[in-house]
PDB file of C-alpha atoms in Angstrom:
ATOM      1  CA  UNK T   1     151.589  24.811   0.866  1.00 55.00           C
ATOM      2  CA  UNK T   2     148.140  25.104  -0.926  1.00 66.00           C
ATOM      3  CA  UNK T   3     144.935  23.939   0.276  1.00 68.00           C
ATOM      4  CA  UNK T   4     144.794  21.331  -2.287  1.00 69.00           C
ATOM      5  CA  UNK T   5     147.984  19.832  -1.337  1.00 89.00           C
ATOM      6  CA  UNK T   6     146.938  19.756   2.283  1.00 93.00           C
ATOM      7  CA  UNK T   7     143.629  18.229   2.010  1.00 94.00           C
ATOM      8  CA  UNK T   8     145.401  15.508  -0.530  1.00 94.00           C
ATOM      9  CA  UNK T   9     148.187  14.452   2.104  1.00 96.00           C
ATOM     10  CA  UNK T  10     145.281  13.992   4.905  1.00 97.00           C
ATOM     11  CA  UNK T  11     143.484  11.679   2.221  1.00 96.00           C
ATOM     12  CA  UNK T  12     146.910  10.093   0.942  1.00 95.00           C
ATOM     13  CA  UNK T  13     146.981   9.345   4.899  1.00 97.00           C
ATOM     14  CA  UNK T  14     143.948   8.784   5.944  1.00 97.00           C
ATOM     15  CA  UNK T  15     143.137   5.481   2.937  1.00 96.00           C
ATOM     16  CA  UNK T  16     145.957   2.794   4.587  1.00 97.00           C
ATOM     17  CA  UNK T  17     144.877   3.479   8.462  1.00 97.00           C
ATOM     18  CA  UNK T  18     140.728   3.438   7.452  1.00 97.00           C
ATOM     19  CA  UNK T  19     141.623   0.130   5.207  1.00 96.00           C
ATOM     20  CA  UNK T  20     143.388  -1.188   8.289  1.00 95.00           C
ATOM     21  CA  UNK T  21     141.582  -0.145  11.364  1.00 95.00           C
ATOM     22  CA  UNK T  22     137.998   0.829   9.868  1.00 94.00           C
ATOM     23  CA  UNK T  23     136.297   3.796  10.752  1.00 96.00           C
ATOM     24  CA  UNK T  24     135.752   3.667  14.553  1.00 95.00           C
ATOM     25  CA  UNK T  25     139.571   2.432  15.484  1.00 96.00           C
ATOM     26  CA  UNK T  26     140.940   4.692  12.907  1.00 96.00           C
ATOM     27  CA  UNK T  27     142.449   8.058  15.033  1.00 97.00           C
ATOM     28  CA  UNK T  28     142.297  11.304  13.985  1.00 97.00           C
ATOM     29  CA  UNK T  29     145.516  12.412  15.611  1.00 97.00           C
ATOM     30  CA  UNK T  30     147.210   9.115  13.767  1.00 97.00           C
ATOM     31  CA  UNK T  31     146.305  10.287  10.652  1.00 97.00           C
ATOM     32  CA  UNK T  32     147.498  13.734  10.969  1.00 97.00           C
ATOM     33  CA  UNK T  33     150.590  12.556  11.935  1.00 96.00           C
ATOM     34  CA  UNK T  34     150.533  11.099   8.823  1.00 96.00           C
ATOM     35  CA  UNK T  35     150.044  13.778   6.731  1.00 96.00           C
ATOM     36  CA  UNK T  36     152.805  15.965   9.014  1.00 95.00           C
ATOM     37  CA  UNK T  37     149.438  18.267   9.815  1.00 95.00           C
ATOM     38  CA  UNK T  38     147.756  19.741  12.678  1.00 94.00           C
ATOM     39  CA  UNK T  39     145.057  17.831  14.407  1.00 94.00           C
ATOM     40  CA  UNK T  40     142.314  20.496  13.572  1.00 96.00           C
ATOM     41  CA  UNK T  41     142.909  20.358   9.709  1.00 96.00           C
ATOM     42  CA  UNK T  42     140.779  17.496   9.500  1.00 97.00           C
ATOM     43  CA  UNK T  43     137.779  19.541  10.798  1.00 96.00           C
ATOM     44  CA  UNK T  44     139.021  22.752   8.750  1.00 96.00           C
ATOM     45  CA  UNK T  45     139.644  20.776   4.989  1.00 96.00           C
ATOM     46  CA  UNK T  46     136.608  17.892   6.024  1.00 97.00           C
ATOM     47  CA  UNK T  47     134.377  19.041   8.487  1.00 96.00           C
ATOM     48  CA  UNK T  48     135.169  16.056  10.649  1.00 97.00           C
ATOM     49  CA  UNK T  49     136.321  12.306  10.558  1.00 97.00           C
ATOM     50  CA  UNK T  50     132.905  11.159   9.149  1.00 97.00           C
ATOM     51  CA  UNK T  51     132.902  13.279   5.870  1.00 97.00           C
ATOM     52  CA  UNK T  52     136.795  12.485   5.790  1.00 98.00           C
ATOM     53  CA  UNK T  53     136.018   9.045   5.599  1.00 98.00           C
ATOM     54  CA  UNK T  54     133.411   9.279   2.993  1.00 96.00           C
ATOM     55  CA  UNK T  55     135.672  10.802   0.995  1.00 95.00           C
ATOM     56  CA  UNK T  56     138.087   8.588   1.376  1.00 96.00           C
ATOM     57  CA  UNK T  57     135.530   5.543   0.443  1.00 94.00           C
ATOM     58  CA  UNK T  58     134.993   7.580  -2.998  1.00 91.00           C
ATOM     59  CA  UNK T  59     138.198   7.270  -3.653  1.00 90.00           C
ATOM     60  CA  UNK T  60     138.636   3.883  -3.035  1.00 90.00           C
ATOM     61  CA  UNK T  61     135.867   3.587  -5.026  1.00 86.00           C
ATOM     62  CA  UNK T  62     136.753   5.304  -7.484  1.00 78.00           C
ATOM     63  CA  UNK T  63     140.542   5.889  -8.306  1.00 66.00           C
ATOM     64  CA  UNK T  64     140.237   7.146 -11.708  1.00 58.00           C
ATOM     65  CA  UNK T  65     137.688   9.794 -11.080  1.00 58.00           C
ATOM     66  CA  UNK T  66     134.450  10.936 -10.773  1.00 56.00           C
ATOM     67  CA  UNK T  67     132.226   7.682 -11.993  1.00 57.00           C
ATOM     68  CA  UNK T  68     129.076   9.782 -12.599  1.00 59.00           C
ATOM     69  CA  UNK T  69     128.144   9.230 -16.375  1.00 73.00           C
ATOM     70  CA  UNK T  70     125.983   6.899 -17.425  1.00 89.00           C
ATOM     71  CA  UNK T  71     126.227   4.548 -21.093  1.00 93.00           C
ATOM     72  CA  UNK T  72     124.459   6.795 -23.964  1.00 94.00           C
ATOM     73  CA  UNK T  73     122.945   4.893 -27.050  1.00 96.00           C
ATOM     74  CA  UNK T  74     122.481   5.932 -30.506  1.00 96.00           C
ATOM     75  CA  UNK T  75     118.277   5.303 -31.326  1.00 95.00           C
ATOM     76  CA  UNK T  76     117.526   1.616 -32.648  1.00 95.00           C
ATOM     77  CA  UNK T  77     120.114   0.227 -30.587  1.00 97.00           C
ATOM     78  CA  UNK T  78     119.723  -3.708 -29.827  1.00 96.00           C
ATOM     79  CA  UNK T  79     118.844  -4.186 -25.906  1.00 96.00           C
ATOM     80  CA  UNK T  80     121.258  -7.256 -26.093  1.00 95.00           C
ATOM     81  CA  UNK T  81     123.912  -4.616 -27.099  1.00 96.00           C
ATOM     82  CA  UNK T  82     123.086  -2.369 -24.413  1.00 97.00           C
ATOM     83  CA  UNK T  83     123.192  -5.155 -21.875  1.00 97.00           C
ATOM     84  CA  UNK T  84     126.731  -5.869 -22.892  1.00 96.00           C
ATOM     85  CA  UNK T  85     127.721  -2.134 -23.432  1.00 96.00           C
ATOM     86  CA  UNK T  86     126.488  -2.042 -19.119  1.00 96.00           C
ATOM     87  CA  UNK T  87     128.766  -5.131 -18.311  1.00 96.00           C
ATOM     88  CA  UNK T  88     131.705  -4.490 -19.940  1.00 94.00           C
ATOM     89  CA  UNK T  89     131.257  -0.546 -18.127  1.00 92.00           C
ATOM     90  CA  UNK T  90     130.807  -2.499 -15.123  1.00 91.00           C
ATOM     91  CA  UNK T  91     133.856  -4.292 -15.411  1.00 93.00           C
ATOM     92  CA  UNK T  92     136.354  -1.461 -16.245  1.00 89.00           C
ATOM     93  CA  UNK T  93     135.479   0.093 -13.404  1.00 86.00           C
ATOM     94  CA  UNK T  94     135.312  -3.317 -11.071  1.00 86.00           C
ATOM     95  CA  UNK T  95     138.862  -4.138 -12.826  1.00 85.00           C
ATOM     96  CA  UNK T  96     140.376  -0.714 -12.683  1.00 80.00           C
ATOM     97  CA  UNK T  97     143.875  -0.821 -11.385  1.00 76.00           C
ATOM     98  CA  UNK T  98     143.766   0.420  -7.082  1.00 79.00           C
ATOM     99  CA  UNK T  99     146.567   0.873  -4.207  1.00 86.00           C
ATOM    100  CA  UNK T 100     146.022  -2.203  -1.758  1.00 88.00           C
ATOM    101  CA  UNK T 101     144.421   0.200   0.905  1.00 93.00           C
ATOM    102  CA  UNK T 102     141.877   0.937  -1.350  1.00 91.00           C
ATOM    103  CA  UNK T 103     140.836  -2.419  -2.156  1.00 88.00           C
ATOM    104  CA  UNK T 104     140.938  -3.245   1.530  1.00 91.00           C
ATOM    105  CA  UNK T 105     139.014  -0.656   2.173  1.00 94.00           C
ATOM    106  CA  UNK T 106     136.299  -1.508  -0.119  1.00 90.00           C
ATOM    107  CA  UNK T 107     135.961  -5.172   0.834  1.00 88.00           C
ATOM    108  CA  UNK T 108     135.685  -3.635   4.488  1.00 91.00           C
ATOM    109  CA  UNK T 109     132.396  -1.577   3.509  1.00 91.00           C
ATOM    110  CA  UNK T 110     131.336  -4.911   1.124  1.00 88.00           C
ATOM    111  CA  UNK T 111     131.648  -6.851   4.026  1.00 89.00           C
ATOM    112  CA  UNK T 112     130.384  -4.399   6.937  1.00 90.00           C
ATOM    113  CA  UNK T 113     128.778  -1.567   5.209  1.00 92.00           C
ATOM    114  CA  UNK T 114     128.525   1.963   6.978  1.00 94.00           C
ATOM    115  CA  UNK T 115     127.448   5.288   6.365  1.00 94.00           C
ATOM    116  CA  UNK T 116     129.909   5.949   3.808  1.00 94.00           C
ATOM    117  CA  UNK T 117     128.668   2.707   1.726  1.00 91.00           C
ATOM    118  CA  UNK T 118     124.742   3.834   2.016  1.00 90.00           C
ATOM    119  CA  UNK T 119     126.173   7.404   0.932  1.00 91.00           C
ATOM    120  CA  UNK T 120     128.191   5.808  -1.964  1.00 90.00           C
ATOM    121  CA  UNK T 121     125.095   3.722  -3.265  1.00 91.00           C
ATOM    122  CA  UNK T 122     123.211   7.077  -3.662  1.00 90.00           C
ATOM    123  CA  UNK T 123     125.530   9.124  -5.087  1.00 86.00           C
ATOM    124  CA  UNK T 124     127.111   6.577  -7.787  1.00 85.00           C
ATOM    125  CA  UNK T 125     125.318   3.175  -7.528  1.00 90.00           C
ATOM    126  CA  UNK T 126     121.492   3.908  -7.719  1.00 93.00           C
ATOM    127  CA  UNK T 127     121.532   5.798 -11.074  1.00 92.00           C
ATOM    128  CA  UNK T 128     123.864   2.751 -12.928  1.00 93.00           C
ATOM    129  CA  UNK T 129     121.528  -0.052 -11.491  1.00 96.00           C
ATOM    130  CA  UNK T 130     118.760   2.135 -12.526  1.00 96.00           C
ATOM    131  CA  UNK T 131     119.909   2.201 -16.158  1.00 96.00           C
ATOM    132  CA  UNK T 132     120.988  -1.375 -16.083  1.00 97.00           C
ATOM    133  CA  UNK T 133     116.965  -2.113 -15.129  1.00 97.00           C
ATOM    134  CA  UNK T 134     115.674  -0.495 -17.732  1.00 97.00           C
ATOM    135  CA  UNK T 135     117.820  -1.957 -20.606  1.00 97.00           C
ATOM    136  CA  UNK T 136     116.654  -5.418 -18.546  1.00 97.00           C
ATOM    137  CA  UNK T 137     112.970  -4.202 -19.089  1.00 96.00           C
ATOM    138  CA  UNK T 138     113.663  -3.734 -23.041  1.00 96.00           C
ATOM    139  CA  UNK T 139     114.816  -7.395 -22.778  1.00 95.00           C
ATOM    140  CA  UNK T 140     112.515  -9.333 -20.613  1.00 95.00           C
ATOM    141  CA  UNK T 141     108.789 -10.225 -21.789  1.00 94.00           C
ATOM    142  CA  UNK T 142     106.531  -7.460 -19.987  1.00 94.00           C
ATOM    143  CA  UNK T 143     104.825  -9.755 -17.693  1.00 95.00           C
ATOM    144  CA  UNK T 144     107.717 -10.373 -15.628  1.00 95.00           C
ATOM    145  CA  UNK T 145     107.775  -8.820 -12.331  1.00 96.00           C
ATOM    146  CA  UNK T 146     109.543  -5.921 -10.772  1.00 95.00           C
ATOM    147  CA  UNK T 147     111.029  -8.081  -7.773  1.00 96.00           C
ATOM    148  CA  UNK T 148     112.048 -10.994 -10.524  1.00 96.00           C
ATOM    149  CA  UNK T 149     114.167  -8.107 -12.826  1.00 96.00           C
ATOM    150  CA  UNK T 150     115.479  -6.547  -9.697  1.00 97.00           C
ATOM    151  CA  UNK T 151     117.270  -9.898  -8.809  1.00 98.00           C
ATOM    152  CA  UNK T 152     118.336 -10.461 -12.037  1.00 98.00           C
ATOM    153  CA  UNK T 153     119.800  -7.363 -12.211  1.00 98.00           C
ATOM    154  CA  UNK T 154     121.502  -8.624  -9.065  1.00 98.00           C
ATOM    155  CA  UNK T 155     122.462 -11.694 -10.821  1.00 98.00           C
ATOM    156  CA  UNK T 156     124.415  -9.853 -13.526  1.00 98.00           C
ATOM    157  CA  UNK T 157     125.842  -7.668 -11.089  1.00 97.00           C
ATOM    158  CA  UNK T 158     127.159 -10.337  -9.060  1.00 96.00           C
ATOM    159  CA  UNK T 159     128.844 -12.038 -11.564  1.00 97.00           C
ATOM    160  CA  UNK T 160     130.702  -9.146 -12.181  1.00 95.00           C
ATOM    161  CA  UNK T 161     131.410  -8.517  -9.080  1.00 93.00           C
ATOM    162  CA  UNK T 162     133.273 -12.083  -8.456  1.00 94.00           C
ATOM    163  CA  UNK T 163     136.005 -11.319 -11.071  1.00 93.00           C
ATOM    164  CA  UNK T 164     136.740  -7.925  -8.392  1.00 89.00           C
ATOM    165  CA  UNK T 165     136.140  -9.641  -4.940  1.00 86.00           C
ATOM    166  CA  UNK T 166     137.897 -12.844  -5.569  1.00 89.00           C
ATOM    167  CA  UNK T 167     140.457 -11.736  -8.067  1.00 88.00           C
ATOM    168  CA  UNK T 168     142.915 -13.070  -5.904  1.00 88.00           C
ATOM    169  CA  UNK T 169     141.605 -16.727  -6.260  1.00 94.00           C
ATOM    170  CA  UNK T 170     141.094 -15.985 -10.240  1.00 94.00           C
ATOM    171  CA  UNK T 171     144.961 -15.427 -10.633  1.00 93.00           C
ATOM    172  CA  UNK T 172     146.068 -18.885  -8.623  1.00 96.00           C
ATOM    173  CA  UNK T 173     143.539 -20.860 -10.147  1.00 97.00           C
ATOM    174  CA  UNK T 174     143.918 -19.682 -14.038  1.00 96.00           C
ATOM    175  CA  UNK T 175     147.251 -19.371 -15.672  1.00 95.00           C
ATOM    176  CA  UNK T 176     148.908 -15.802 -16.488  1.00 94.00           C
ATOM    177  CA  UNK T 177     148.165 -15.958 -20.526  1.00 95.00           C
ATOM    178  CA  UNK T 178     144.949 -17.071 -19.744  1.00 95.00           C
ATOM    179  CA  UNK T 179     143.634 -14.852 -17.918  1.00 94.00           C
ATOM    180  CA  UNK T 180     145.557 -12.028 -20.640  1.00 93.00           C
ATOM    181  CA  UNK T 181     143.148 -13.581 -23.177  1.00 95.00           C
ATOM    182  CA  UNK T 182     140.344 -14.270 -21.934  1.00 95.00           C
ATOM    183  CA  UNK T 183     139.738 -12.393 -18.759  1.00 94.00           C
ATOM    184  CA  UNK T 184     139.773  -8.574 -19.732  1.00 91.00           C
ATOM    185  CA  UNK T 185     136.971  -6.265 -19.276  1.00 91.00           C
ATOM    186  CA  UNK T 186     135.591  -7.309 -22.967  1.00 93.00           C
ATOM    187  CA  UNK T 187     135.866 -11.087 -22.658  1.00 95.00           C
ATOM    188  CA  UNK T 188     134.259 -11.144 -19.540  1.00 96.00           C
ATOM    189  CA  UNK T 189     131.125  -8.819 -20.351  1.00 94.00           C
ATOM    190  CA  UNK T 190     130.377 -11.247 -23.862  1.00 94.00           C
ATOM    191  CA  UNK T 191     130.443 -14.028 -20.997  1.00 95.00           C
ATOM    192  CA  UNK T 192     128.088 -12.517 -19.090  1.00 96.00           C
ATOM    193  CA  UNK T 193     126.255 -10.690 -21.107  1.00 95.00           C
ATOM    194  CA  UNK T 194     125.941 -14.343 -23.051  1.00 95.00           C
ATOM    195  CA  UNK T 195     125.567 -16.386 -19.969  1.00 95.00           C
ATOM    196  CA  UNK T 196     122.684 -13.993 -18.702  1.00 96.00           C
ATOM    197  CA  UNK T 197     121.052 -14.314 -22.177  1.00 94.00           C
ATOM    198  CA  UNK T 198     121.183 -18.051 -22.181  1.00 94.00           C
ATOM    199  CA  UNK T 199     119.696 -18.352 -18.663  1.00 93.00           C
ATOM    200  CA  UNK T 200     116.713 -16.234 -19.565  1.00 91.00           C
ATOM    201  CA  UNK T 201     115.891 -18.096 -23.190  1.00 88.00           C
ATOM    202  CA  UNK T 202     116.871 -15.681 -24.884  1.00 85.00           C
ATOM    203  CA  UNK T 203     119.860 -16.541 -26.901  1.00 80.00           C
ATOM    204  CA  UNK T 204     121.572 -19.719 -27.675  1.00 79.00           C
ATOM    205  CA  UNK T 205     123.556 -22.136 -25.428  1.00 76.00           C
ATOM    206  CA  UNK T 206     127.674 -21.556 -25.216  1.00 68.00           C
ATOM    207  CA  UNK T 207     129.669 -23.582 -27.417  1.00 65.00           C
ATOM    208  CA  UNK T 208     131.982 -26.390 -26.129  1.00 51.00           C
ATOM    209  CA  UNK T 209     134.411 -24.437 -27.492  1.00 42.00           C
ATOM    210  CA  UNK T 210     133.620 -21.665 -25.696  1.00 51.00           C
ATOM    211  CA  UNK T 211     132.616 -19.464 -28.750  1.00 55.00           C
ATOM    212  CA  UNK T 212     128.826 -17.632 -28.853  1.00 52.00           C
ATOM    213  CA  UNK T 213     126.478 -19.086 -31.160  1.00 48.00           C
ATOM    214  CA  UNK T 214     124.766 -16.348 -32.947  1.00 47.00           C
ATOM    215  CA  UNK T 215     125.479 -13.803 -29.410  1.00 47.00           C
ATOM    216  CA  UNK T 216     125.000 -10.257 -30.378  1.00 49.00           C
ATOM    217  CA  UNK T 217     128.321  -8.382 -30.135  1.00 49.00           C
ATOM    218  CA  UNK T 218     128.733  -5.182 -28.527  1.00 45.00           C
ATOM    219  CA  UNK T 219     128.831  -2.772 -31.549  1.00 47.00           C
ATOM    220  CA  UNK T 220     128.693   0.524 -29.248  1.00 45.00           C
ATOM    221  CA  UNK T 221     131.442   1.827 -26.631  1.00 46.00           C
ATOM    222  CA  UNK T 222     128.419   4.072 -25.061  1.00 43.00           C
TER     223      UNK T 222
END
């Protein structure tokens, strides 16, 4: 058996009983039993439980791969386009299909955050925020704050973030073909993005029939 099939089992293993038990209950031993190792690959493929469970957080985090790139624009591009581009980016990855564990697992750190989370933040988090600041600062008169576009920031992200966390409550409270239409990583980010823009003044009210009135439409994929 390869290394890379080794170190994959202890992971495969290691995501349910970190979801269930968190980090400090979670055993070692229990784990490996899971994987059908020895107790000492963990240290050998790892190092030891704590950078086995920040890998396993990444994952969760991540399912699809590594989430590194940020949104590239093309010169002369609109900051109301780049706002939306940063939404709908947000949302894929919020909305990306994950095992059960995984999701567990991340509403664990959301809701207790540990080392792994702070790690996570730095290595993935801190450069998208970053970006989605700056496009804010192409938006926002120049006068306003840094504290005041740091919690809008944290505005937008939290509205994203409600679709993920309470996706549960979503699904019971809208209807299947509803949510099919109108509740996709695209739909959502013109919402926001239009919501946000309407808050701040800067673009006009929603439509009672829910359409934008003269909201600029993402025209890039970044």
């Amino acid at each position: 058996m390869s290394r890379v099939d080794v170190r994959e089992r202890i992971l495969e293993a290691a995501g349910p009983v970190f979801a269930e038990k968190g980090f400090e209950r979670a055993t070692v031993r229990e784990i490996c039993q899971g994987a059908r190792v020895n107790v000492a690959a963990v240290n050998y493929y790892f190092g030891d439980k704590r950078r086995l469970y920040v890998e396993v957080v990444k994952r969760a985090h991540h399912p699809a791969g590594d989430p590194n790139g940020l949104l590239q624009w093309s010169p002369g591009t609109p900051p109301e386009v780049k706002l939306r581009d940063c939404i709908r980016a947000m949302l894929a990855r919020m909305l990306t299909e994950r095992a059960p564990w995984q999701r567990q697992l991340m509403m664990r750190e959301m809701l207790h955050p540990s080392f792994a989370c702070r790690e996570l933040v730095q290595l993935y988090i801190r450069a998208r925020f970053g970006q989605l600041l700056e496009v804010l600062a192409e938006i926002l008169p120049a006068d306003v704050p840094v504290h005041k576009r740091h919690q809008i920031a944290f505005s937008v992200v939290g509205q994203a973030l409600h679709y993920h966390v309470a996706s549960a409550v979503v699904e019971v409270l809208v209807g299947p073909e509803e949510r099919a239409t109108h509740y996709g990583p695209e739909e959502l980010a013109d919402h926001i993005a239009d919501f946000t823009l309407a808050a701040l003044g800067l673009a006009p009210p929603v439509s009672k029939a829910g359409d934008r009135e003269g909201g600029v439409k993402a025209g890039s994929d970044g």
